[in-house]
Every structure is written in C-alpha cells, then in structure tokens.
PDB file of N, CA and C in Angstrom:
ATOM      1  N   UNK A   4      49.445 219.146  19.668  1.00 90.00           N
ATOM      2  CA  UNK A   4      50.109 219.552  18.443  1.00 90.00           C
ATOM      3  C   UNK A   4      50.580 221.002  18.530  1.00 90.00           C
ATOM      4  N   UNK A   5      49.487 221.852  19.006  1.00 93.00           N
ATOM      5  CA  UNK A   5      50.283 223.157  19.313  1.00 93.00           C
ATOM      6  C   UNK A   5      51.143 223.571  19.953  1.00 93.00           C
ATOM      7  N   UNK A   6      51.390 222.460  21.091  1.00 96.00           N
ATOM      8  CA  UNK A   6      52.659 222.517  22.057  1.00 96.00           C
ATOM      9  C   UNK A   6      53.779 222.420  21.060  1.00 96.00           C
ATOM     10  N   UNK A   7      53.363 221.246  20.726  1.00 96.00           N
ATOM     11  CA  UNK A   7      54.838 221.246  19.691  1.00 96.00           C
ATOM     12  C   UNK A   7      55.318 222.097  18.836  1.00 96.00           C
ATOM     13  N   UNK A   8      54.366 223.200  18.500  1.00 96.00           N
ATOM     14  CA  UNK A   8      54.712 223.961  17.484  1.00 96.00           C
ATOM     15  C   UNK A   8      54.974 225.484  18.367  1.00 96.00           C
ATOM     16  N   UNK A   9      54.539 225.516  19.341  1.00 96.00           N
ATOM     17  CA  UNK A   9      55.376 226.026  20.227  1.00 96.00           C
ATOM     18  C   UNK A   9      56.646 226.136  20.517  1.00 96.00           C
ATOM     19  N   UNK A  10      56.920 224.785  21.005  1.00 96.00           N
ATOM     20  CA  UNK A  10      58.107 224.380  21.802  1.00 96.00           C
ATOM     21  C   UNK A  10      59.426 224.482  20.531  1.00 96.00           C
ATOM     22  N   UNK A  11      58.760 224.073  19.128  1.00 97.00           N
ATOM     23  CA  UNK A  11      60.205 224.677  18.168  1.00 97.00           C
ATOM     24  C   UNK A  11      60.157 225.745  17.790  1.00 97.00           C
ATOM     25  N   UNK A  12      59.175 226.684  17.704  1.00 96.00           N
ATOM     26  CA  UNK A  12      58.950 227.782  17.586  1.00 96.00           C
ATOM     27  C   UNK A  12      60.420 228.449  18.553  1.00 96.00           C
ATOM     28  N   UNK A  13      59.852 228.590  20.217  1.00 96.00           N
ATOM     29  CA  UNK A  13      60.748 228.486  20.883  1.00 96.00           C
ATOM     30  C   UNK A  13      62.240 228.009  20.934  1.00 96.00           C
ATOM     31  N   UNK A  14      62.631 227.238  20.060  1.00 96.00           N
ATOM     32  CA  UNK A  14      64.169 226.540  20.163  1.00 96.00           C
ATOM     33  C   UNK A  14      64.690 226.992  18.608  1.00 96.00           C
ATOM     34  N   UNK A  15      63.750 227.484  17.687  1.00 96.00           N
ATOM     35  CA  UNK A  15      63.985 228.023  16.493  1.00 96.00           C
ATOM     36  C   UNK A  15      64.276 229.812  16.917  1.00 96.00           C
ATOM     37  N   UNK A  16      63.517 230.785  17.687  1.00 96.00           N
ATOM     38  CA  UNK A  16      64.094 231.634  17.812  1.00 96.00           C
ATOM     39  C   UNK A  16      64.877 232.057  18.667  1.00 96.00           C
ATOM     40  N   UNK A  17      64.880 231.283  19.653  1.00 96.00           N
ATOM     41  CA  UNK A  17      66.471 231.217  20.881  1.00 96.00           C
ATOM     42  C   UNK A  17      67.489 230.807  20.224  1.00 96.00           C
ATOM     43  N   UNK A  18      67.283 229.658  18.830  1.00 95.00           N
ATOM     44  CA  UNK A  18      68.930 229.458  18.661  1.00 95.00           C
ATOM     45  C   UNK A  18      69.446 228.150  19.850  1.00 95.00           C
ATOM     46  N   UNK A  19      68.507 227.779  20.431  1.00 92.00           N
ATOM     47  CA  UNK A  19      68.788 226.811  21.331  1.00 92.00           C
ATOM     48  C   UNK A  19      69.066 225.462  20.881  1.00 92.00           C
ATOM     49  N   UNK A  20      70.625 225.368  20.860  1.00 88.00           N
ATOM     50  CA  UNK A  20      71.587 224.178  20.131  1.00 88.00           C
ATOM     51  C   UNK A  20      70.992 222.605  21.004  1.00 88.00           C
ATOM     52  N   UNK A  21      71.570 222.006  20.654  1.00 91.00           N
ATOM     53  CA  UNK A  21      70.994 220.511  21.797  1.00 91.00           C
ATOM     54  C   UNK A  21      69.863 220.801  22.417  1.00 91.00           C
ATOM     55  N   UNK A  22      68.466 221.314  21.933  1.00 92.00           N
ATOM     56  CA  UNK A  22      67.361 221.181  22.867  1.00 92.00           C
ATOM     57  C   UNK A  22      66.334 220.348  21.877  1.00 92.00           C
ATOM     58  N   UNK A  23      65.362 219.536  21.948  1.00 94.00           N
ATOM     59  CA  UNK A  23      64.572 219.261  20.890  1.00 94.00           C
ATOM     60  C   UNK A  23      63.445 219.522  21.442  1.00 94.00           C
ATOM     61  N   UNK A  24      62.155 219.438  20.996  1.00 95.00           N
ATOM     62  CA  UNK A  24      61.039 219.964  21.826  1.00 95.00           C
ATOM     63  C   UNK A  24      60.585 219.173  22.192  1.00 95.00           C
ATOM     64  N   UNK A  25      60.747 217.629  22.536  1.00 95.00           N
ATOM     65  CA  UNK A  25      60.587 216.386  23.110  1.00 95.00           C
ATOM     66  C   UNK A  25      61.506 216.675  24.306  1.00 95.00           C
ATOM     67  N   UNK A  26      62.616 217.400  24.322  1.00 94.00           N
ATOM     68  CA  UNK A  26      63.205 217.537  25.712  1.00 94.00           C
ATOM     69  C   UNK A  26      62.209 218.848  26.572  1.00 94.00           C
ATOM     70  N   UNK A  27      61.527 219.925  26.267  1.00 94.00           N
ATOM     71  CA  UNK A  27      60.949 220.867  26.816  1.00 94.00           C
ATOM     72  C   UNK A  27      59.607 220.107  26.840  1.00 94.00           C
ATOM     73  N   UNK A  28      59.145 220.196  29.101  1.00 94.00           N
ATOM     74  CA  UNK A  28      58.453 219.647  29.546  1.00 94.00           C
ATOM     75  C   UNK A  28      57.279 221.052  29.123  1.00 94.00           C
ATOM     76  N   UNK A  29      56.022 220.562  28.916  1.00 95.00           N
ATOM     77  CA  UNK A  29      55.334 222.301  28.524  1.00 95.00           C
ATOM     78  C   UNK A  29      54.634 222.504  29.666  1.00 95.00           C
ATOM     79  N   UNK A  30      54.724 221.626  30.501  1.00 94.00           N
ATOM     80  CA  UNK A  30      54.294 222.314  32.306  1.00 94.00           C
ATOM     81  C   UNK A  30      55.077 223.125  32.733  1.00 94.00           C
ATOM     82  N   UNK A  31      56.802 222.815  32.219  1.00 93.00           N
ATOM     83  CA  UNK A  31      57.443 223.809  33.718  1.00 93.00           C
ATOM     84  C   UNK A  31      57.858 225.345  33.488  1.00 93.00           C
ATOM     85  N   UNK A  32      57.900 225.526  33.997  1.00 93.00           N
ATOM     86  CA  UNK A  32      58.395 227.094  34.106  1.00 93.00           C
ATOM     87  C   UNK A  32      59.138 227.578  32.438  1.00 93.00           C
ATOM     88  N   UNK A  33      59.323 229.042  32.365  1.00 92.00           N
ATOM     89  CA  UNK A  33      60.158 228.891  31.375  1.00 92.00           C
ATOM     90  C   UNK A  33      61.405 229.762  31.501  1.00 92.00           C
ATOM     91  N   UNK A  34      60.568 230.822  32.691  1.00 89.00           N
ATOM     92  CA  UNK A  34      61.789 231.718  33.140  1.00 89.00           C
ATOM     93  C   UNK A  34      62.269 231.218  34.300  1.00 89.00           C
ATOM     94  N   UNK A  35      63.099 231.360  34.801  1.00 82.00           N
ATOM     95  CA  UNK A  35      64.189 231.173  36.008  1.00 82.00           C
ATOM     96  C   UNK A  35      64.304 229.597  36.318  1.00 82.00           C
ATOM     97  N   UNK A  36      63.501 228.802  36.666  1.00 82.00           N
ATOM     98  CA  UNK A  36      63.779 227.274  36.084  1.00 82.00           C
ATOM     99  C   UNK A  36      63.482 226.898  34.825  1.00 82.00           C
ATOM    100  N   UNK A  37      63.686 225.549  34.616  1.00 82.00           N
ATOM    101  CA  UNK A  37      62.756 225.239  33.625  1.00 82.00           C
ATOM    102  C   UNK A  37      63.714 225.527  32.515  1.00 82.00           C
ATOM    103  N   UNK A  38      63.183 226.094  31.372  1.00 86.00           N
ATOM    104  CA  UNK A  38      63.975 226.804  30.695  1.00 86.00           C
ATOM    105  C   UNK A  38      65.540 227.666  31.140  1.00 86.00           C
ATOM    106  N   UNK A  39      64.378 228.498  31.997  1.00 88.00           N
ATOM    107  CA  UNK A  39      65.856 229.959  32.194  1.00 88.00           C
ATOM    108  C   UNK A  39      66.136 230.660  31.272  1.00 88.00           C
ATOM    109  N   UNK A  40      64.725 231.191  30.945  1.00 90.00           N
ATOM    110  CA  UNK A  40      64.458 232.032  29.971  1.00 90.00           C
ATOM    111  C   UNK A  40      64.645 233.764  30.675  1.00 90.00           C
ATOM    112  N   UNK A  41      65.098 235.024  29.998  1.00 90.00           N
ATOM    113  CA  UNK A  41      64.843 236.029  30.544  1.00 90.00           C
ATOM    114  C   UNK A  41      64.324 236.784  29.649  1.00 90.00           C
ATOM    115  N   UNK A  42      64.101 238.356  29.944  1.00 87.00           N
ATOM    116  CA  UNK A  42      63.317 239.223  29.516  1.00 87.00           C
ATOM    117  C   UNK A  42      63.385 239.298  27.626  1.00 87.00           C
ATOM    118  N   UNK A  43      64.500 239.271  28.033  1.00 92.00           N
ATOM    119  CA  UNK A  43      64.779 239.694  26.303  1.00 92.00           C
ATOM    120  C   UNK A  43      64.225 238.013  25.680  1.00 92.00           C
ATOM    121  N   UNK A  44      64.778 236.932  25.870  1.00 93.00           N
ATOM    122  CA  UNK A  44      63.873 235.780  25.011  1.00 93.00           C
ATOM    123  C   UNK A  44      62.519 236.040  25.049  1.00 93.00           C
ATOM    124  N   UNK A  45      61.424 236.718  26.571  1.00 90.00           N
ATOM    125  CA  UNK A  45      60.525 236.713  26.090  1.00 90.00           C
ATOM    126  C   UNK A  45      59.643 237.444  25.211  1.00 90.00           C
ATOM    127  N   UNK A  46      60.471 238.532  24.950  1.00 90.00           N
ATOM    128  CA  UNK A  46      60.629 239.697  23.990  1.00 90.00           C
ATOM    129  C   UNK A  46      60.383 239.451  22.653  1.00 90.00           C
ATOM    130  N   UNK A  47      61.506 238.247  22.334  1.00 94.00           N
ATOM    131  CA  UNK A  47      61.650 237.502  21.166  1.00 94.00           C
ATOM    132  C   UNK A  47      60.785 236.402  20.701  1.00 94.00           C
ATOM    133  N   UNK A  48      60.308 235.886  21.784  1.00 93.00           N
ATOM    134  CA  UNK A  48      59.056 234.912  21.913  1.00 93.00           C
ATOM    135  C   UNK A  48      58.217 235.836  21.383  1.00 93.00           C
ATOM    136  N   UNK A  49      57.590 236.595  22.178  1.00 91.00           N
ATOM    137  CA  UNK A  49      56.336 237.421  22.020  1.00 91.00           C
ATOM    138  C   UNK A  49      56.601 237.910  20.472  1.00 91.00           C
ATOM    139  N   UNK A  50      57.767 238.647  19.999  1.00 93.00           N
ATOM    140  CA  UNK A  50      57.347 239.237  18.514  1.00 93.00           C
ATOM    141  C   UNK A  50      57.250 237.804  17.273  1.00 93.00           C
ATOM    142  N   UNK A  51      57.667 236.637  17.771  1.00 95.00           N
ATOM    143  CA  UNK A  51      57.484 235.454  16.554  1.00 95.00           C
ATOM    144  C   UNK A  51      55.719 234.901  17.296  1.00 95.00           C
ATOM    145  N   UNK A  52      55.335 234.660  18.005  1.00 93.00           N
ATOM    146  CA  UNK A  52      53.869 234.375  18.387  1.00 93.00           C
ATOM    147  C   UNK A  52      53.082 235.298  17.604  1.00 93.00           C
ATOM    148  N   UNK A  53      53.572 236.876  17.852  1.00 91.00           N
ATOM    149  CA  UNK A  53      52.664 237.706  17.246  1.00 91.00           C
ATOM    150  C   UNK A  53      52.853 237.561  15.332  1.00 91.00           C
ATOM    151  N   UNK A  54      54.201 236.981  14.919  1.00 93.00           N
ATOM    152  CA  UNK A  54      54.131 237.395  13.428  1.00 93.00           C
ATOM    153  C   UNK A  54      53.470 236.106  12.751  1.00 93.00           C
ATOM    154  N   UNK A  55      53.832 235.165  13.961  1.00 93.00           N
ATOM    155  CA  UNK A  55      53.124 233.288  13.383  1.00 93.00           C
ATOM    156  C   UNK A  55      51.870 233.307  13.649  1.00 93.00           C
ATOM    157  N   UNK A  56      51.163 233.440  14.387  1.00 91.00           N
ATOM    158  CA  UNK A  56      49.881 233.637  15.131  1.00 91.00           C
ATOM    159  C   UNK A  56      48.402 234.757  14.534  1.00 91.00           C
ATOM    160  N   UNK A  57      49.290 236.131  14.470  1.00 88.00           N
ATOM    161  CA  UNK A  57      48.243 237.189  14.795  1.00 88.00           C
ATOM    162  C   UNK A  57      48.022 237.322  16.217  1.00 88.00           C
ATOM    163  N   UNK A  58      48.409 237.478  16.958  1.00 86.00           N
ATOM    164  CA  UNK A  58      47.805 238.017  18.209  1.00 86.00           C
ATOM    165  C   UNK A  58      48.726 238.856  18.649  1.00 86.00           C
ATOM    166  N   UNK A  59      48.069 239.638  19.612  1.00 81.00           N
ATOM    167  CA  UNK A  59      48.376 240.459  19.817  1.00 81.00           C
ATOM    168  C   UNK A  59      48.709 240.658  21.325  1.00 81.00           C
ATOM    169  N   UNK A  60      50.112 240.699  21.849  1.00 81.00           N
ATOM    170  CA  UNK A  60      50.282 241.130  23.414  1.00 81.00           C
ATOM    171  C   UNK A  60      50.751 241.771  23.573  1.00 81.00           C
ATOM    172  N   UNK A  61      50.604 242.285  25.072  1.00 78.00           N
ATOM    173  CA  UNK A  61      50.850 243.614  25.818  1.00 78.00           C
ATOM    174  C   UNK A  61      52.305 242.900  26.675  1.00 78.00           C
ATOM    175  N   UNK A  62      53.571 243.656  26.450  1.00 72.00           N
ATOM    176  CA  UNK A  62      54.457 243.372  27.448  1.00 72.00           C
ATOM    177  C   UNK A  62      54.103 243.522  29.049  1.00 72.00           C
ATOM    178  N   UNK A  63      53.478 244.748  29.229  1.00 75.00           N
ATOM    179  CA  UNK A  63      52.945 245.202  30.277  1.00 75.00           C
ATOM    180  C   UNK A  63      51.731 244.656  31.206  1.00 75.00           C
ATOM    181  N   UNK A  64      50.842 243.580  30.766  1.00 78.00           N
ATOM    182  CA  UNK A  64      49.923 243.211  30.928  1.00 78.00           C
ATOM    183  C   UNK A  64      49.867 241.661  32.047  1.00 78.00           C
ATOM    184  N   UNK A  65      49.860 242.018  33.070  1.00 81.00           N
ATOM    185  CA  UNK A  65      50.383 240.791  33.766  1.00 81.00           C
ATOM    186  C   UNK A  65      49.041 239.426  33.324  1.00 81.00           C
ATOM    187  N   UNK A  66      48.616 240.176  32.337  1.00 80.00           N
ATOM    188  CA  UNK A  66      47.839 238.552  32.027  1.00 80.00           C
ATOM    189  C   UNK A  66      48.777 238.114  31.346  1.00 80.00           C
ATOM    190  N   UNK A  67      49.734 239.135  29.995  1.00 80.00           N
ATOM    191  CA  UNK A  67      50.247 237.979  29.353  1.00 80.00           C
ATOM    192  C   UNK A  67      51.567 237.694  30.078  1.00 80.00           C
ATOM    193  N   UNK A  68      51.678 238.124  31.167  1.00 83.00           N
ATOM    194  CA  UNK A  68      52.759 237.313  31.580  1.00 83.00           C
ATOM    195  C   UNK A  68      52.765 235.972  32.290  1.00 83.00           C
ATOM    196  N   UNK A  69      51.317 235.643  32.891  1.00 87.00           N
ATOM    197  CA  UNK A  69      50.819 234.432  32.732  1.00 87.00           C
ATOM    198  C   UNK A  69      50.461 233.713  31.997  1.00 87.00           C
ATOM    199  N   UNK A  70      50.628 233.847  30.922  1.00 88.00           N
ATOM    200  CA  UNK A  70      50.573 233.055  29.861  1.00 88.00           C
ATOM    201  C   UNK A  70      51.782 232.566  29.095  1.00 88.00           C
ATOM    202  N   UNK A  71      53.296 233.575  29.727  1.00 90.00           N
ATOM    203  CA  UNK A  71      54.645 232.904  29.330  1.00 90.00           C
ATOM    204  C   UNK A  71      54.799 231.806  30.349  1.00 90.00           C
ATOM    205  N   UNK A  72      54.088 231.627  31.632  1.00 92.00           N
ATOM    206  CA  UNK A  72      54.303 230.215  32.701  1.00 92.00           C
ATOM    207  C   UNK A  72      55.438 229.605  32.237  1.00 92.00           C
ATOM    208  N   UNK A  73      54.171 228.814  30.753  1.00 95.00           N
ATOM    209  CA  UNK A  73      55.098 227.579  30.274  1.00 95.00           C
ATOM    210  C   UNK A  73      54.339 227.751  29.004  1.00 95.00           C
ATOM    211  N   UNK A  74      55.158 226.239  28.176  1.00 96.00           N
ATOM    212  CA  UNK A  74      54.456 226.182  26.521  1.00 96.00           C
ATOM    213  C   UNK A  74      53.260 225.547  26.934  1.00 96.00           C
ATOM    214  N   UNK A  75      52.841 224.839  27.741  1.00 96.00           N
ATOM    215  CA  UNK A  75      51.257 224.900  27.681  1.00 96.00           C
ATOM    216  C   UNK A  75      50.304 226.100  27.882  1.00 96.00           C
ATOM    217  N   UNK A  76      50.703 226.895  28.596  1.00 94.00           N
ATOM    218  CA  UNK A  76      49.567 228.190  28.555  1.00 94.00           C
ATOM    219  C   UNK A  76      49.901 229.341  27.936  1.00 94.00           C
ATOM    220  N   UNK A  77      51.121 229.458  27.151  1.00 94.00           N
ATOM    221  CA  UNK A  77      51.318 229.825  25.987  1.00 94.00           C
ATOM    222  C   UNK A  77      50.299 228.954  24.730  1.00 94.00           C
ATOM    223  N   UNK A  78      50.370 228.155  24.448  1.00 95.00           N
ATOM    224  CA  UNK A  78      49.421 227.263  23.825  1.00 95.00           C
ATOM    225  C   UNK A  78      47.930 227.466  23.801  1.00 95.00           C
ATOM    226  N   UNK A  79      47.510 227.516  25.262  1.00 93.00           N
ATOM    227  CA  UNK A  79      46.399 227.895  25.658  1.00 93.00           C
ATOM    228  C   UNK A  79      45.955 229.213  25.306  1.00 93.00           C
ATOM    229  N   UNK A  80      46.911 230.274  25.331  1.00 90.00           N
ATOM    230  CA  UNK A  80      46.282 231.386  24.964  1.00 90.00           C
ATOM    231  C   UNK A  80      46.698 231.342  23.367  1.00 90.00           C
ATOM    232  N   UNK A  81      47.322 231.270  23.008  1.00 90.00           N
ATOM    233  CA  UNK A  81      47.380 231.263  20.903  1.00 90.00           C
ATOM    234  C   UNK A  81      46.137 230.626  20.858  1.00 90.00           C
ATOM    235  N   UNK A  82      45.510 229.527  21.334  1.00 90.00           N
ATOM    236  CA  UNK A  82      44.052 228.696  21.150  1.00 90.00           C
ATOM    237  C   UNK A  82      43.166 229.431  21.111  1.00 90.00           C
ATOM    238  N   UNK A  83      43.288 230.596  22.368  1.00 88.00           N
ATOM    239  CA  UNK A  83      41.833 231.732  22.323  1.00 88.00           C
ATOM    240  C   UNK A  83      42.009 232.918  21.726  1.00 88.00           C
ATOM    241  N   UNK A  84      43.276 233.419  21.459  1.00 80.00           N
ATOM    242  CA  UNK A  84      43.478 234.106  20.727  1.00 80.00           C
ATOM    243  C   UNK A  84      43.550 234.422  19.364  1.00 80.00           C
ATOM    244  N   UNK A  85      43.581 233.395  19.081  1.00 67.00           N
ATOM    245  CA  UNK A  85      44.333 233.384  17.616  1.00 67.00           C
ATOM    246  C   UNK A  85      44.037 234.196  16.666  1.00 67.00           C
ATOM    247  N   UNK A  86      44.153 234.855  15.588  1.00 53.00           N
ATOM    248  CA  UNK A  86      43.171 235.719  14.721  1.00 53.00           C
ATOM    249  C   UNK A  86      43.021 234.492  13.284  1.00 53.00           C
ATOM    250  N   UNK A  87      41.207 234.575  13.632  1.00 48.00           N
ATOM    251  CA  UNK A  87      40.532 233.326  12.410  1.00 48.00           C
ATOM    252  C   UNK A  87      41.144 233.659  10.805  1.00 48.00           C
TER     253      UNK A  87
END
C-alpha cells in the first residue's frame, strides 16, 4: 500500500502525463533507467516525502541516496522513518 502511495506521490509531483502507478515497477531503478529520473526530480521527491511523511533527509547523505534506488526502498525507509 505504501508503494502505491509512493508511486502517485511520485507521478503527482513530476507532472508525469500517461504514467499510472500500476505502470512504475517499485524494484527498478528510478534514476537513469527505470524512471530517468534526475537531480532536480529527486529534489522534488525529497521536499513532498518530507512535507507528506515528516522525515527528514540529507541530500548529501549517501544513505539517502540509497534509498531513492526505487519506490520500494523509498517505501522502506518512510516505514522506519516516519515521524509517529
């Protein structure tokens, strides 16, 4: 369920026309395949996670840049993160 609310999360702040979140696989990549997402979407990602969510990331922090992978470990970390 959180994938999914991910994955429109994602297609709600890209603006991404013809995508539904039944078409975004949440294994694959999101930058350079996959998606083909770049810096600035994840920019934009990161400030709607942080205003939907509460949490809090570091651009700089190569953990959370393992955690943009894909919408599953994006998912995974909103799960441990989240603020109760």
């Amino acid at each position: 369920m959180l994938e999914q609310e991910v994955k429109a999360l994602i297609i709600d702040v890209l603006q991404l026309e013809d995508i539904t979140p039944d078409d975004i696989d949440a294994e694959a990549p999101l930058f350079v395949e996959g998606l083909g997402l770049d810096s600035i979407d994840a920019l934009e990602i990161g400030v709607a996670l942080q205003k939907r969510y509460g949490i809090t990331l570091s651009a700089e922090s190569q953990e959370t840049r393992r955690h943009f992978a894909s919408v599953r470990a994006l998912a995974s970390m909103i799960e441990a993160n989240r603020k109760k």
